[in-house]
Amino acid sequence: RRTGDFVVASVDGPQPQCLTPAAGITGLAWTSDGWIVLTREGSIARIRATGGAPETILGGPADSSVYNAPTEIDETGALILGRTLNGVSELVALPRGGKTVTPLGVAAPRAAYARGVLIFVGGDGLLQGVPFDPRALRVTGEPRPLGDASISAGGPTFSLSATGLLAFSPQAAIEGDLMLVDRAGAARVVGERRPYLFPRFSPSGTRIAVGISSRAGLTREGDLWSIDVATGVALRITNDGLSTRPAWAPDGQTLYFSQRSPSGVQVAARVSADGTTAPTTIAKSNGAGIFEFAPTADGRTLVWRQDTQGTGRDIFAMPVDTPSAARPVLQTRFNERSVAAGPTGDWIAYASNESGRDESYIRHLAPGSPRWPVSRNGGVEPRWSRSGEVFFRHGDSVFVAAVVLGPRPADAPRIAAPTFLFAGPYQVYGVEPAWDAAPDGRSFVMVRAPTESHLTLMLYTNWIERWKAASAASR
């Protein structure tokens, strides 16, 4: 309430009862044994619903973990918590009365639970469910989407009742303008206003491959289109409503992209850049989603981001025609993503939170290669042009750093201090690039979001048994 106190009140009773000052409280759960569990300044405390002094049960000055979003497991009274450690978010379980948490191998900042299903937001923005044993406090299967609506992983964007009624606010793929922006920030509109997703320049710089949402603006999926930069005329490439995240092969003849499979998991696919051939699946990964592709400059290797249970967002690579040879490039407890291929050799740019905040780096593909930071005070969504510059975003601003690669693979690159180019009201996803740099580095394609937004509330009813049956059938 406005006095800054945390209160409890009966819906039909007397005046509210003050329990504790509300400063620093960011989440709560009222448990079945009469306690209210609070997230306060990264620690977990509890207080009797009848009042009294808060009791810290987890975290504190000596604990480097930040805890949040408590939710109770009805069958046992255990808690599921979000924990952030060294910039990485994961789900952990805390038994009733316990002091030690158990990691669940799920990379997410918060979850909800009902009737043997743990739900959370996956790396693709889709609401996911995973079978969960409430007594052993462990995940017992692979994650599977609950539907096709994208939502934000942060904040109270979904809630689940004990009976399984699910309420959530979808993250809409809102209609926006596709903008061509120069280095000074001057911009012009390309084509019509549509719900654009992940635009990418062709190697010639004359066309833009982009996803356009086709499902009422509720997902980051739809169909791929190719748009002429000069005229804005659009050519449809796919027609399945399940395609997204395009990437051009260096010869400009092929598009790699993510496609949602019948099991709900994103797989790697390719299609001719003019849409004259049917898409074909080229790689899948045992229930892990495959996203955001970056073919190397010679066209021989395909690099992508993969969301893996237990390690979160990782970077993988494979020879373009040998899926069985896929291997991890970066697979750590940190989140590596936003992959971009360098202008020569096997260089890539990517973003990682290994330092405790998001920064952009460059490195070779070879496992164990050293990496060099490009951004210095935060940077996401790097793009690497043939002009020898790496561009990245920080907030609503775009920065550039000149990069000179050495003549030998083992040589350290020379990376200039980043400089500011421009800022604007353009889409930023943070996880994966919502923009692109032209091959010559002189212009950029961005999506300008509208100034007005609308909140939608969705309800899922009677879904748990159908979801369990579909999950069992896909094993």
Coordinates of C-alpha atoms in Angstrom, one line a residue:
R1 CA 0.0 0.0 0.0
R2 CA 1.1 3.6 -0.4
T3 CA 2.4 3.9 3.2
G4 CA 5.2 1.5 2.1
D5 CA 4.0 -1.4 4.3
F6 CA 3.2 -5.0 3.3
V7 CA -0.2 -5.8 4.5
V8 CA -2.6 -8.8 4.6
A9 CA -6.4 -8.4 4.6
S10 CA -9.5 -10.6 4.3
V11 CA -11.5 -9.8 1.3
D12 CA -14.6 -9.4 3.5
G13 CA -12.9 -8.6 6.8
P14 CA -11.7 -5.7 8.9
Q15 CA -8.9 -3.3 8.3
P16 CA -5.7 -4.6 6.7
Q17 CA -3.0 -5.9 9.1
C18 CA 0.5 -4.6 8.6
L19 CA 3.1 -7.4 8.4
T20 CA 6.4 -5.8 7.4
P21 CA 7.8 -2.7 5.6
A22 CA 7.5 -3.4 1.8
A23 CA 10.9 -1.9 0.8
G24 CA 12.8 -4.3 -1.4
I25 CA 10.1 -6.9 -1.8
T26 CA 9.9 -8.1 -5.4
G27 CA 7.9 -11.3 -5.1
L28 CA 5.9 -13.5 -2.8
A29 CA 4.1 -16.8 -2.3
W30 CA 1.6 -17.7 0.4
T31 CA 2.3 -21.2 1.4
S32 CA -0.1 -23.9 2.6
D33 CA 1.6 -24.1 6.1
G34 CA 0.7 -20.5 7.0
W35 CA 3.8 -18.6 5.9
I36 CA 4.2 -15.9 3.3
V37 CA 7.5 -16.3 1.5
L38 CA 9.1 -13.0 0.3
T39 CA 11.8 -12.2 -2.2
R40 CA 13.6 -9.2 -0.7
E41 CA 16.8 -7.7 -2.2
G42 CA 17.8 -11.0 -3.7
S43 CA 17.2 -13.1 -0.6
I44 CA 14.3 -15.4 0.4
A45 CA 12.6 -14.6 3.7
R46 CA 9.3 -15.7 5.3
I47 CA 6.8 -14.2 7.7
R48 CA 3.8 -15.6 9.4
A49 CA 0.5 -14.6 7.8
T50 CA -0.5 -13.5 11.3
G51 CA 2.5 -11.1 11.5
G52 CA 5.9 -11.1 13.2
A53 CA 9.5 -10.5 12.2
P54 CA 10.7 -11.7 8.8
E55 CA 13.0 -14.7 8.9
T56 CA 15.7 -15.1 6.2
I57 CA 15.8 -18.7 4.9
L58 CA 18.1 -18.3 1.9
G59 CA 20.6 -15.8 0.6
G60 CA 22.2 -12.9 2.3
P61 CA 25.4 -10.8 2.1
A62 CA 27.6 -14.0 1.9
D63 CA 25.6 -15.5 -0.9
S64 CA 26.4 -14.4 -4.4
S65 CA 23.2 -15.8 -5.7
V66 CA 20.1 -13.6 -6.3
Y67 CA 16.8 -15.3 -5.7
N68 CA 13.4 -14.4 -7.0
A69 CA 9.9 -15.5 -7.9
P70 CA 9.0 -18.1 -5.3
T71 CA 6.2 -20.6 -6.1
E72 CA 5.0 -23.5 -4.0
I73 CA 4.7 -27.2 -5.0
D74 CA 1.3 -28.1 -3.7
E75 CA 2.0 -31.8 -3.0
T76 CA 5.1 -31.2 -0.8
G77 CA 5.3 -27.6 0.2
A78 CA 8.7 -27.2 -1.5
L79 CA 9.5 -24.0 -3.3
I80 CA 10.6 -23.4 -6.9
L81 CA 12.8 -20.3 -7.1
G82 CA 14.5 -18.4 -9.8
R83 CA 18.2 -18.0 -9.1
T84 CA 20.7 -15.7 -10.9
L85 CA 24.3 -16.4 -10.4
N86 CA 27.1 -14.7 -12.4
G87 CA 24.5 -13.3 -14.7
V88 CA 22.9 -16.7 -15.5
S89 CA 19.3 -17.4 -14.6
E90 CA 18.1 -21.0 -13.7
L91 CA 15.4 -22.7 -11.7
V92 CA 16.2 -24.3 -8.4
A93 CA 14.1 -26.3 -5.8
L94 CA 14.1 -25.7 -2.1
P95 CA 12.5 -28.5 0.1
R96 CA 10.1 -27.3 2.9
G97 CA 12.3 -26.5 5.9
G98 CA 15.5 -26.9 3.9
K99 CA 18.4 -24.5 3.5
T100 CA 20.0 -26.0 0.4
V101 CA 18.7 -25.6 -3.2
T102 CA 18.8 -28.2 -6.0
P103 CA 19.4 -26.9 -9.6
L104 CA 16.7 -28.3 -12.0
G105 CA 18.7 -27.9 -15.2
V106 CA 16.3 -25.4 -16.6
A107 CA 17.5 -21.9 -17.8
A108 CA 14.7 -19.6 -16.8
P109 CA 14.2 -16.7 -14.3
R110 CA 10.9 -17.9 -12.9
A111 CA 8.4 -20.8 -13.2
A112 CA 4.9 -21.9 -12.1
Y113 CA 3.7 -25.4 -11.2
A114 CA 0.5 -27.5 -11.3
R115 CA -0.3 -31.2 -11.4
G116 CA 3.1 -32.5 -12.4
V117 CA 4.0 -29.8 -14.9
L118 CA 6.5 -27.0 -14.4
I119 CA 6.1 -24.1 -16.9
F120 CA 8.5 -21.4 -17.8
V121 CA 9.5 -19.2 -20.8
G122 CA 12.0 -20.9 -23.2
G123 CA 14.8 -19.2 -25.1
D124 CA 12.5 -18.8 -28.1
G125 CA 10.0 -16.8 -26.1
L126 CA 7.4 -19.7 -26.1
L127 CA 5.8 -20.8 -22.9
Q128 CA 7.2 -24.3 -22.2
G129 CA 6.2 -27.1 -20.0
V130 CA 8.3 -29.9 -18.6
P131 CA 7.3 -33.0 -16.6
F132 CA 8.2 -32.6 -13.0
D133 CA 8.3 -35.0 -10.0
P134 CA 7.0 -33.0 -7.0
R135 CA 8.4 -35.4 -4.5
A136 CA 11.8 -36.1 -5.9
L137 CA 12.0 -32.4 -7.0
R138 CA 13.5 -33.2 -10.4
V139 CA 12.6 -32.7 -14.0
T140 CA 11.6 -36.1 -15.6
G141 CA 11.3 -35.3 -19.3
E142 CA 12.1 -32.8 -22.1
P143 CA 10.5 -29.3 -22.4
R144 CA 7.7 -28.9 -24.8
P145 CA 5.8 -25.8 -25.9
L146 CA 2.3 -25.3 -24.4
G147 CA 1.1 -23.4 -27.5
D148 CA 2.3 -20.9 -30.0
A149 CA 2.2 -17.7 -28.1
S150 CA 5.5 -15.8 -27.3
I151 CA 5.7 -14.0 -23.9
S152 CA 8.4 -12.1 -22.1
A153 CA 10.6 -14.2 -19.7
G154 CA 10.8 -11.4 -17.2
G155 CA 8.1 -10.0 -14.8
P156 CA 4.8 -11.6 -13.8
T157 CA 3.7 -12.3 -17.4
F158 CA 2.1 -15.7 -16.6
S159 CA 0.3 -17.3 -13.6
L160 CA -1.0 -20.8 -13.0
S161 CA -3.7 -22.0 -10.5
A162 CA -3.5 -25.2 -8.6
T163 CA -6.1 -26.7 -10.9
G164 CA -4.1 -25.8 -14.0
L165 CA -5.9 -22.7 -15.2
L166 CA -3.2 -20.7 -17.0
A167 CA -3.3 -17.0 -17.6
F168 CA -0.6 -15.1 -19.5
S169 CA 0.1 -12.0 -21.4
P170 CA 1.4 -12.7 -25.0
Q171 CA 4.4 -10.8 -26.3
A172 CA 2.9 -9.6 -29.6
A173 CA 4.8 -9.4 -32.8
I174 CA 3.4 -5.9 -33.3
E175 CA 3.1 -4.4 -36.7
G176 CA 6.0 -2.0 -37.3
D177 CA 7.9 -0.2 -40.1
L178 CA 10.9 -1.7 -41.8
M179 CA 13.5 1.1 -41.8
L180 CA 16.7 1.6 -43.7
V181 CA 18.9 3.8 -41.4
D182 CA 22.2 5.4 -42.3
R183 CA 25.2 5.9 -39.9
A184 CA 23.9 9.3 -38.9
G185 CA 20.5 8.0 -38.0
A186 CA 18.6 9.3 -41.0
A187 CA 15.9 6.7 -41.9
R188 CA 13.4 5.8 -44.6
V189 CA 10.6 3.3 -44.7
V190 CA 11.0 0.2 -46.8
G191 CA 7.7 -1.5 -47.9
E192 CA 4.4 -1.7 -46.0
R193 CA 3.8 -1.8 -42.2
R194 CA 3.8 -5.4 -41.1
P195 CA 4.7 -7.5 -38.0
Y196 CA 8.4 -7.9 -39.1
L197 CA 10.8 -10.2 -37.4
F198 CA 14.6 -10.6 -37.7
P199 CA 15.5 -8.7 -41.0
R200 CA 18.7 -9.7 -42.7
F201 CA 20.6 -8.2 -45.7
S202 CA 21.5 -10.3 -48.6
P203 CA 25.2 -10.6 -49.5
S204 CA 24.7 -8.1 -52.3
G205 CA 22.9 -5.7 -50.0
T206 CA 20.0 -5.3 -52.5
R207 CA 17.4 -7.5 -50.7
I208 CA 16.3 -8.1 -47.1
A209 CA 15.1 -11.5 -45.9
V210 CA 12.6 -11.1 -43.0
G211 CA 10.0 -13.0 -41.1
I212 CA 6.5 -11.7 -41.1
S213 CA 4.2 -13.0 -38.3
S214 CA 1.1 -14.7 -39.6
R215 CA -0.5 -15.8 -36.3
A216 CA -2.4 -12.8 -35.1
G217 CA 0.8 -11.2 -33.9
L218 CA 1.2 -13.6 -31.0
T219 CA 4.4 -15.4 -32.0
R220 CA 7.9 -14.8 -33.4
E221 CA 7.0 -17.3 -36.2
G222 CA 5.3 -16.8 -39.6
D223 CA 6.7 -16.9 -43.1
L224 CA 9.8 -15.7 -44.7
W225 CA 9.7 -12.9 -47.3
S226 CA 12.4 -11.3 -49.5
I227 CA 12.1 -7.5 -49.9
D228 CA 13.7 -5.4 -52.5
V229 CA 15.6 -2.6 -50.8
A230 CA 15.1 -0.1 -53.6
T231 CA 11.4 -0.7 -54.3
G232 CA 10.0 -2.3 -51.1
V233 CA 8.3 -5.0 -53.2
A234 CA 8.0 -8.3 -51.2
L235 CA 8.3 -11.8 -52.4
R236 CA 7.0 -14.7 -50.2
I237 CA 9.5 -17.5 -49.6
T238 CA 7.7 -19.9 -47.3
N239 CA 4.0 -20.6 -46.7
D240 CA 3.9 -22.8 -43.6
G241 CA 3.4 -20.2 -40.8
L242 CA 6.2 -21.9 -38.8
S243 CA 9.3 -20.2 -40.2
T244 CA 11.5 -17.5 -38.7
R245 CA 15.1 -16.2 -38.2
P246 CA 16.4 -16.2 -41.8
A247 CA 20.1 -16.1 -42.7
W248 CA 21.6 -15.8 -46.2
A249 CA 24.2 -18.2 -47.5
P250 CA 27.3 -16.3 -48.8
D251 CA 26.3 -17.0 -52.5
G252 CA 22.9 -15.4 -52.0
Q253 CA 21.1 -18.5 -53.4
T254 CA 20.0 -20.1 -50.1
L255 CA 18.3 -19.1 -46.9
Y256 CA 18.9 -20.9 -43.6
F257 CA 16.1 -20.5 -41.0
S258 CA 14.4 -21.9 -37.9
Q259 CA 11.3 -23.9 -38.4
R260 CA 9.0 -25.3 -35.7
S261 CA 8.6 -29.0 -36.1
P262 CA 5.4 -31.0 -35.3
S263 CA 6.8 -31.7 -31.8
G264 CA 7.0 -28.0 -31.2
V265 CA 10.9 -27.8 -31.2
Q266 CA 12.7 -25.4 -33.5
V267 CA 14.9 -27.2 -36.1
A268 CA 17.3 -26.0 -38.8
A269 CA 16.0 -25.8 -42.3
R270 CA 16.9 -24.2 -45.6
V271 CA 15.1 -23.0 -48.8
S272 CA 16.1 -21.4 -52.0
A273 CA 16.3 -17.7 -51.7
D274 CA 13.6 -17.1 -54.4
G275 CA 11.2 -19.6 -52.9
T276 CA 11.2 -21.9 -55.9
T277 CA 12.0 -25.1 -53.9
A278 CA 10.3 -26.5 -50.8
P279 CA 12.1 -26.1 -47.4
T280 CA 14.0 -29.0 -46.1
T281 CA 15.1 -29.8 -42.6
I282 CA 18.9 -30.1 -42.3
A283 CA 19.5 -30.5 -38.5
K284 CA 17.6 -31.2 -35.3
S285 CA 18.9 -31.7 -31.7
N286 CA 17.2 -34.1 -29.3
G287 CA 14.6 -31.7 -28.0
A288 CA 16.9 -28.6 -27.9
G289 CA 15.7 -25.6 -30.0
I290 CA 18.0 -24.4 -32.8
F291 CA 18.0 -20.7 -33.6
E292 CA 19.7 -17.7 -35.3
F293 CA 22.1 -19.0 -38.0
A294 CA 25.4 -17.6 -39.3
P295 CA 27.1 -19.3 -42.3
T296 CA 30.8 -18.6 -42.3
A297 CA 32.3 -16.5 -45.1
D298 CA 33.3 -19.5 -47.2
G299 CA 29.8 -21.0 -46.9
R300 CA 31.2 -24.3 -45.6
T301 CA 30.2 -24.1 -42.0
L302 CA 26.8 -23.2 -40.4
V303 CA 26.9 -21.7 -36.9
W304 CA 23.8 -21.4 -34.7
R305 CA 22.5 -20.8 -31.2
Q306 CA 21.1 -23.8 -29.5
D307 CA 19.1 -23.7 -26.2
T308 CA 20.1 -26.7 -24.2
Q309 CA 18.6 -27.9 -20.9
G310 CA 21.2 -27.5 -18.2
T311 CA 23.6 -25.1 -20.0
G312 CA 21.1 -22.6 -21.5
R313 CA 22.0 -20.8 -24.6
D314 CA 25.1 -22.2 -26.4
I315 CA 26.8 -21.9 -29.8
F316 CA 27.1 -24.9 -32.1
A317 CA 28.6 -25.4 -35.6
M318 CA 28.5 -28.1 -38.4
P319 CA 29.6 -28.5 -42.0
V320 CA 26.6 -27.4 -44.0
D321 CA 25.9 -30.8 -45.4
T322 CA 27.0 -33.0 -42.5
P323 CA 24.6 -32.6 -39.5
S324 CA 26.1 -35.6 -37.8
A325 CA 29.3 -33.6 -37.4
A326 CA 27.6 -30.9 -35.3
R327 CA 29.7 -29.8 -32.3
P328 CA 29.6 -27.2 -29.5
V329 CA 31.7 -24.1 -30.0
L330 CA 30.7 -22.5 -26.7
Q331 CA 28.7 -24.5 -24.2
T332 CA 29.1 -23.1 -20.7
R333 CA 26.9 -22.2 -17.8
F334 CA 26.8 -18.7 -19.2
N335 CA 24.4 -17.6 -22.0
E336 CA 26.1 -17.2 -25.4
R337 CA 24.0 -16.0 -28.3
S338 CA 23.5 -13.4 -31.1
V339 CA 25.9 -15.1 -33.5
A340 CA 27.4 -13.2 -36.5
A341 CA 29.9 -14.5 -39.0
G342 CA 33.1 -12.6 -39.7
P343 CA 34.1 -11.3 -43.1
T344 CA 36.9 -13.9 -43.6
G345 CA 37.9 -17.3 -42.2
D346 CA 36.1 -18.9 -39.3
W347 CA 35.7 -15.8 -37.1
I348 CA 32.4 -15.1 -35.3
A349 CA 31.0 -12.3 -33.1
Y350 CA 28.6 -13.1 -30.3
A351 CA 27.2 -11.9 -27.0
S352 CA 27.7 -13.4 -23.6
N353 CA 27.0 -12.6 -20.0
E354 CA 30.2 -14.3 -18.7
S355 CA 31.4 -11.1 -17.1
G356 CA 28.2 -10.6 -15.2
R357 CA 26.7 -8.3 -17.8
D358 CA 26.0 -8.6 -21.5
E359 CA 29.0 -7.8 -23.7
S360 CA 29.9 -8.5 -27.4
Y361 CA 33.0 -10.6 -28.2
I362 CA 34.8 -12.0 -31.3
R363 CA 36.7 -15.3 -31.6
H364 CA 37.5 -18.2 -33.8
L365 CA 35.2 -21.2 -34.1
A366 CA 37.8 -23.7 -32.9
P367 CA 36.9 -25.0 -29.4
G368 CA 39.2 -23.4 -26.8
S369 CA 40.0 -20.4 -28.9
P370 CA 40.7 -17.1 -27.1
R371 CA 38.0 -14.4 -27.2
W372 CA 38.3 -10.6 -27.3
P373 CA 35.7 -8.2 -26.1
V374 CA 34.4 -5.6 -28.5
S375 CA 32.0 -3.7 -26.3
R376 CA 33.3 -2.3 -23.0
N377 CA 30.2 -1.0 -21.1
G378 CA 27.6 -3.5 -22.2
G379 CA 26.6 -4.5 -25.7
V380 CA 24.2 -7.0 -27.4
E381 CA 23.1 -8.1 -30.8
P382 CA 26.5 -7.8 -32.6
R383 CA 26.6 -7.6 -36.4
W384 CA 29.8 -8.0 -38.4
S385 CA 30.0 -6.4 -41.8
R386 CA 32.5 -7.1 -44.7
S387 CA 33.8 -3.6 -44.1
G388 CA 35.8 -4.9 -41.1
E389 CA 33.6 -3.3 -38.4
V390 CA 31.5 -4.8 -35.6
F391 CA 28.3 -3.0 -34.7
F392 CA 26.4 -3.7 -31.5
R393 CA 23.5 -2.2 -29.5
H394 CA 23.3 -0.9 -26.0
G395 CA 19.8 0.2 -24.9
D396 CA 18.4 2.2 -27.9
S397 CA 21.9 3.1 -29.2
V398 CA 24.0 1.7 -31.9
F399 CA 27.8 1.6 -31.6
V400 CA 30.7 0.6 -33.9
A401 CA 34.2 -0.7 -33.4
A402 CA 36.7 -1.1 -36.2
V403 CA 38.3 -4.5 -36.1
V404 CA 41.6 -5.5 -37.9
L405 CA 42.2 -9.2 -38.1
G406 CA 45.8 -10.5 -38.2
P407 CA 47.2 -12.3 -41.2
R408 CA 47.6 -15.6 -39.3
P409 CA 44.8 -17.4 -37.4
A410 CA 46.7 -17.2 -34.1
D411 CA 47.3 -13.4 -34.3
A412 CA 45.3 -11.3 -31.9
P413 CA 43.0 -8.8 -33.7
R414 CA 43.2 -5.0 -33.2
I415 CA 39.9 -3.7 -31.9
A416 CA 39.3 0.1 -31.7
A417 CA 37.4 1.7 -28.9
P418 CA 33.6 1.7 -29.7
T419 CA 32.0 4.9 -30.9
F420 CA 28.4 6.0 -30.9
L421 CA 26.5 6.1 -34.2
F422 CA 22.8 6.8 -33.5
A423 CA 19.9 6.0 -31.3
G424 CA 16.2 5.4 -32.1
P425 CA 12.9 3.7 -31.2
Y426 CA 13.8 0.4 -32.8
Q427 CA 13.1 -3.2 -31.7
V428 CA 15.8 -4.7 -29.5
Y429 CA 15.5 -8.4 -28.4
G430 CA 18.8 -8.7 -26.6
V431 CA 18.8 -12.5 -27.0
E432 CA 19.1 -12.4 -30.8
P433 CA 19.6 -9.6 -33.3
A434 CA 16.4 -7.8 -34.3
W435 CA 18.4 -5.8 -36.9
D436 CA 21.2 -6.1 -39.4
A437 CA 24.1 -4.2 -40.9
A438 CA 24.5 -3.9 -44.7
P439 CA 27.5 -5.7 -46.1
D440 CA 29.3 -2.4 -46.7
G441 CA 28.5 -1.2 -43.2
R442 CA 27.0 2.1 -44.5
S443 CA 23.4 1.3 -43.6
F444 CA 21.2 -0.8 -41.3
V445 CA 17.8 -2.4 -41.4
M446 CA 15.7 -1.9 -38.2
V447 CA 12.1 -2.4 -37.2
R448 CA 10.5 0.7 -35.8
A449 CA 7.9 -0.2 -33.3
P450 CA 4.6 1.8 -33.1
T451 CA 4.3 4.4 -30.3
E452 CA 1.1 2.7 -29.0
S453 CA 0.9 -0.8 -27.6
H454 CA -1.9 -3.0 -26.3
L455 CA -2.0 -5.6 -23.6
T456 CA -3.7 -8.9 -24.3
L457 CA -4.7 -11.5 -21.6
M458 CA -4.9 -15.1 -22.7
L459 CA -6.4 -18.1 -20.7
Y460 CA -5.6 -21.8 -21.3
T461 CA -8.1 -24.2 -19.7
N462 CA -8.1 -28.0 -19.6
W463 CA -4.7 -28.2 -21.3
I464 CA -2.6 -30.3 -18.9
E465 CA -3.9 -33.8 -19.8
R466 CA -3.7 -33.0 -23.6
W467 CA -0.2 -31.6 -23.1
K468 CA 0.9 -34.7 -21.1
A469 CA -0.5 -37.0 -23.8
A470 CA 1.3 -35.1 -26.6
S471 CA 4.6 -35.1 -24.7
A472 CA 4.4 -38.9 -24.1
A473 CA 3.6 -39.4 -27.8
S474 CA 6.6 -37.4 -28.9
R475 CA 9.2 -39.5 -26.9

